Amino acid sequence: MKRVAILISGSGSNMAALADSMTGDHPARPVLVLSNRPGVAGLERAAARGIEADVVDHRPFAGDRVAFEAALTARLAQARPDIIALAGFMRILTPGFIARWQGRMLNIHPSLLPKYPGLDTHARAIAAGDTQAGCSVHEVTADLDAGPVLGQARVPVREGDTAESLAARVLEMEHLLYPAVLRRFAAGDRTPVMLG
Ligand code: GAR
């Protein structure tokens, strides 16, 4: 059984979708949900599922990313994860931390990578006049949102869409895509999952 730690910063809807998928013959189980922000809804969602949930607040580290990551690493070590799934985790990680988890860390990003790495993906897709949007799960490498893509899901951009309406449509697909990719990945299969 693979042990999965899920890192969040907010509502944790992707975390919940991942956690709920890891039952039965799934090759992995959630062992820790870790947030860099105290009080977020994702922590309660984890606790409600009986998953250990904890906070490593980035703010006391005052921008010292390496010191923050040392605290993250210490907390992760207690849970002994095989895989880290970033699920709406909104901190940039340093190459040192990423190297430690190379090949074992996934992220979900709300765009069809390589389009729109970084923030405001939905507004950028609408502004560009794209007719399709979507989400990607990728392996985390030192280049932001640029690691090998392990799955993508597409949705249409509709007439009159706002960033919010498009985000909601994409998020529904995120909840299907991320569990599908994690299941394959945990089984040692990196064949990309393509939905939509
Ligand atoms: C999701 O849409 C995820 O793709 C995005 O944050 C949201 C988190 O929602 N991630 C990023 O933008 C990463 N750069 P959730 O907390 O409900 O899963």
Short mmCIF file of C-alpha atoms and ligand atoms in Angstrom, two decimals:
data_model
loop_
_atom_site.label_atom_id
_atom_site.label_comp_id
_atom_site.label_asym_id
_atom_site.label_seq_id
_atom_site.Cartn_x
_atom_site.Cartn_y
_atom_site.Cartn_z
CA MET A 1 0.00 0.00 0.00
CA LYS A 2 1.39 3.43 -0.97
CA ARG A 3 1.14 6.17 1.63
CA VAL A 4 -0.07 9.54 0.34
CA ALA A 5 0.33 12.95 1.97
CA ILE A 6 -1.90 15.67 0.55
CA LEU A 7 -0.80 19.31 0.81
CA ILE A 8 -3.51 21.99 0.74
CA SER A 9 -3.99 25.72 1.29
CA GLY A 10 -7.76 26.13 1.15
CA SER A 11 -11.08 24.44 0.65
CA GLY A 12 -9.57 21.05 -0.07
CA SER A 13 -12.15 19.83 -2.55
CA ASN A 14 -9.48 18.03 -4.56
CA MET A 15 -8.08 16.55 -1.35
CA ALA A 16 -11.56 15.22 -0.52
CA ALA A 17 -11.92 13.71 -4.01
CA LEU A 18 -8.51 12.04 -3.67
CA ALA A 19 -9.15 10.80 -0.14
CA ASP A 20 -12.58 9.41 -1.05
CA SER A 21 -11.08 7.52 -3.99
CA MET A 22 -8.47 5.70 -1.89
CA THR A 23 -10.55 2.76 -0.71
CA GLY A 24 -11.02 -0.88 -1.62
CA ASP A 25 -8.50 -2.16 -4.16
CA HIS A 26 -6.90 1.26 -4.62
CA PRO A 27 -3.12 0.88 -4.24
CA ALA A 28 -2.80 3.88 -1.92
CA ARG A 29 -4.19 5.37 1.28
CA PRO A 30 -4.15 8.96 2.64
CA VAL A 31 -1.90 9.26 5.70
CA LEU A 32 -1.70 13.03 6.25
CA VAL A 33 -3.33 16.26 5.11
CA LEU A 34 -1.03 19.22 5.67
CA SER A 35 -2.03 22.85 5.22
CA ASN A 36 0.19 25.92 5.19
CA ARG A 37 -2.80 27.97 6.32
CA PRO A 38 -4.56 27.45 9.66
CA GLY A 39 -8.34 27.31 9.82
CA VAL A 40 -9.04 26.36 6.21
CA ALA A 41 -12.03 24.20 5.32
CA GLY A 42 -9.83 21.43 3.95
CA LEU A 43 -8.55 20.65 7.45
CA GLU A 44 -12.08 20.01 8.69
CA ARG A 45 -12.87 17.94 5.63
CA ALA A 46 -9.81 15.79 6.36
CA ALA A 47 -10.68 15.41 10.04
CA ALA A 48 -14.27 14.47 9.11
CA ARG A 49 -12.79 11.63 7.07
CA GLY A 50 -10.65 10.46 9.94
CA ILE A 51 -7.44 11.52 8.23
CA GLU A 52 -4.66 13.04 10.29
CA ALA A 53 -4.65 16.77 9.54
CA ASP A 54 -2.06 19.34 10.55
CA VAL A 55 -0.79 22.83 9.82
CA VAL A 56 2.66 24.14 9.07
CA ASP A 57 1.97 27.87 8.86
CA HIS A 58 4.32 29.57 6.42
CA ARG A 59 3.86 33.04 7.89
CA PRO A 60 6.19 32.81 10.93
CA PHE A 61 8.99 31.93 8.51
CA ALA A 62 8.62 35.41 6.99
CA GLY A 63 9.58 34.46 3.47
CA ASP A 64 12.36 32.05 4.43
CA ARG A 65 11.23 29.26 2.12
CA VAL A 66 14.01 26.90 3.07
CA ALA A 67 13.20 27.14 6.78
CA PHE A 68 9.47 26.67 6.04
CA GLU A 69 10.26 23.60 3.95
CA ALA A 70 12.46 22.17 6.71
CA ALA A 71 9.40 22.32 8.99
CA LEU A 72 7.25 20.73 6.26
CA THR A 73 9.84 18.00 5.78
CA ALA A 74 9.97 17.27 9.52
CA ARG A 75 6.18 16.93 9.69
CA LEU A 76 6.05 14.82 6.54
CA ALA A 77 8.75 12.53 7.90
CA GLN A 78 6.44 11.52 10.75
CA ALA A 79 3.84 10.34 8.22
CA ARG A 80 6.36 8.51 5.99
CA PRO A 81 4.57 9.19 2.70
CA ASP A 82 5.56 7.48 -0.54
CA ILE A 83 3.73 10.07 -2.63
CA ILE A 84 2.95 13.75 -2.10
CA ALA A 85 -0.13 15.15 -3.83
CA LEU A 86 -0.30 18.94 -4.00
CA ALA A 87 -4.00 19.85 -4.07
CA GLY A 88 -4.50 23.59 -4.18
CA PHE A 89 -1.25 24.10 -2.28
CA MET A 90 -0.41 27.72 -3.07
CA ARG A 91 3.25 28.00 -2.04
CA ILE A 92 6.14 27.90 -4.46
CA LEU A 93 8.55 25.13 -3.49
CA THR A 94 12.31 25.43 -3.81
CA PRO A 95 14.37 23.16 -6.07
CA GLY A 96 15.88 21.56 -2.95
CA PHE A 97 12.53 20.40 -1.60
CA ILE A 98 11.39 19.31 -5.05
CA ALA A 99 14.58 17.29 -5.63
CA ARG A 100 13.96 15.38 -2.42
CA TRP A 101 10.55 14.28 -3.75
CA GLN A 102 11.43 14.04 -7.44
CA GLY A 103 9.29 11.44 -9.19
CA ARG A 104 7.01 11.11 -6.14
CA MET A 105 5.20 14.47 -6.11
CA LEU A 106 2.12 15.39 -8.15
CA ASN A 107 0.25 18.66 -8.61
CA ILE A 108 -3.08 19.65 -10.12
CA HIS A 109 -3.19 22.87 -12.09
CA PRO A 110 -6.32 24.53 -13.47
CA SER A 111 -5.24 24.93 -17.11
CA LEU A 112 -4.34 22.83 -20.10
CA LEU A 113 -0.58 22.95 -19.55
CA PRO A 114 1.71 24.12 -21.07
CA LYS A 115 -0.83 26.94 -21.38
CA TYR A 116 -1.14 29.31 -18.42
CA PRO A 117 1.26 28.22 -15.72
CA GLY A 118 0.97 30.34 -12.58
CA LEU A 119 -2.13 32.23 -11.42
CA ASP A 120 -5.38 33.55 -12.93
CA THR A 121 -5.58 30.70 -15.42
CA HIS A 122 -9.30 31.01 -16.16
CA ALA A 123 -9.26 34.78 -16.73
CA ARG A 124 -6.29 34.31 -19.05
CA ALA A 125 -8.03 31.56 -21.05
CA ILE A 126 -11.13 33.74 -21.47
CA ALA A 127 -9.09 36.82 -22.40
CA ALA A 128 -7.26 34.78 -25.04
CA GLY A 129 -10.56 33.72 -26.61
CA ASP A 130 -9.87 30.03 -26.00
CA THR A 131 -12.78 27.73 -26.78
CA GLN A 132 -11.46 24.97 -24.53
CA ALA A 133 -10.08 25.06 -21.02
CA GLY A 134 -9.34 22.39 -18.48
CA CYS A 135 -6.94 21.05 -15.91
CA SER A 136 -3.71 19.10 -15.79
CA VAL A 137 -2.05 16.79 -13.31
CA HIS A 138 1.71 16.83 -13.63
CA GLU A 139 4.78 15.58 -11.91
CA VAL A 140 6.39 18.39 -9.94
CA THR A 141 9.80 19.45 -11.18
CA ALA A 142 11.88 22.54 -10.43
CA ASP A 143 10.22 24.50 -13.27
CA LEU A 144 6.87 25.93 -12.11
CA ASP A 145 3.91 23.98 -13.55
CA ALA A 146 6.16 22.47 -16.23
CA GLY A 147 6.80 18.86 -15.17
CA PRO A 148 5.66 15.86 -17.24
CA VAL A 149 1.88 15.86 -17.71
CA LEU A 150 0.22 12.72 -16.29
CA GLY A 151 -3.33 13.63 -17.23
CA GLN A 152 -5.58 16.32 -18.65
CA ALA A 153 -9.31 16.98 -18.76
CA ARG A 154 -11.00 19.42 -21.14
CA VAL A 155 -14.14 21.48 -20.78
CA PRO A 156 -15.71 23.96 -23.22
CA VAL A 157 -15.43 27.70 -22.63
CA ARG A 158 -18.99 28.99 -23.03
CA GLU A 159 -20.30 32.33 -24.30
CA GLY A 160 -20.55 34.69 -21.33
CA ASP A 161 -18.29 32.62 -19.09
CA THR A 162 -16.61 34.49 -16.26
CA ALA A 163 -13.44 33.30 -14.53
CA GLU A 164 -15.71 32.04 -11.73
CA SER A 165 -18.13 30.09 -13.94
CA LEU A 166 -15.27 28.55 -15.88
CA ALA A 167 -13.40 27.70 -12.66
CA ALA A 168 -16.47 25.86 -11.35
CA ARG A 169 -16.76 23.81 -14.57
CA VAL A 170 -13.05 22.97 -14.51
CA LEU A 171 -13.13 22.08 -10.80
CA GLU A 172 -15.74 19.36 -11.45
CA MET A 173 -13.31 17.78 -13.89
CA GLU A 174 -10.41 18.17 -11.45
CA HIS A 175 -12.33 15.95 -9.05
CA LEU A 176 -12.48 13.21 -11.70
CA LEU A 177 -9.02 13.67 -13.16
CA TYR A 178 -6.86 13.80 -10.05
CA PRO A 179 -8.16 10.53 -8.52
CA ALA A 180 -7.82 8.78 -11.89
CA VAL A 181 -4.19 9.91 -12.23
CA LEU A 182 -3.29 9.12 -8.63
CA ARG A 183 -4.66 5.59 -8.96
CA ARG A 184 -2.50 4.93 -12.03
CA PHE A 185 0.53 6.66 -10.56
CA ALA A 186 0.31 4.73 -7.29
CA ALA A 187 0.20 1.52 -9.33
CA GLY A 188 3.43 2.56 -11.07
CA ASP A 189 1.75 3.48 -14.38
CA ARG A 190 2.60 6.90 -15.81
CA THR A 191 0.47 6.61 -18.95
CA PRO A 192 -1.36 9.95 -19.18
CA VAL A 193 -5.08 9.97 -18.35
CA MET A 194 -7.07 11.99 -20.90
CA LEU A 195 -10.67 13.01 -20.09
CA GLY A 196 -13.19 15.13 -21.99
C1 GAR B 1 -8.00 24.02 -7.67
O1 GAR B 1 -8.74 24.58 -8.72
C2 GAR B 1 -6.58 23.74 -8.10
O2 GAR B 1 -6.46 23.32 -9.43
C3 GAR B 1 -5.94 25.09 -7.92
O3 GAR B 1 -6.49 25.58 -6.72
C4 GAR B 1 -7.81 25.05 -6.54
C5 GAR B 1 -7.87 24.41 -5.18
O4 GAR B 1 -9.18 24.01 -4.86
N1 GAR B 1 -4.52 24.99 -7.87
C6 GAR B 1 -3.68 25.93 -8.31
O5 GAR B 1 -4.06 26.97 -8.81
C7 GAR B 1 -2.22 25.57 -8.17
N2 GAR B 1 -1.40 26.58 -8.76
P1 GAR B 1 -9.43 22.95 -3.71
O6 GAR B 1 -8.70 23.46 -2.47
O7 GAR B 1 -10.92 22.98 -3.51
O8 GAR B 1 -8.92 21.63 -4.16
#
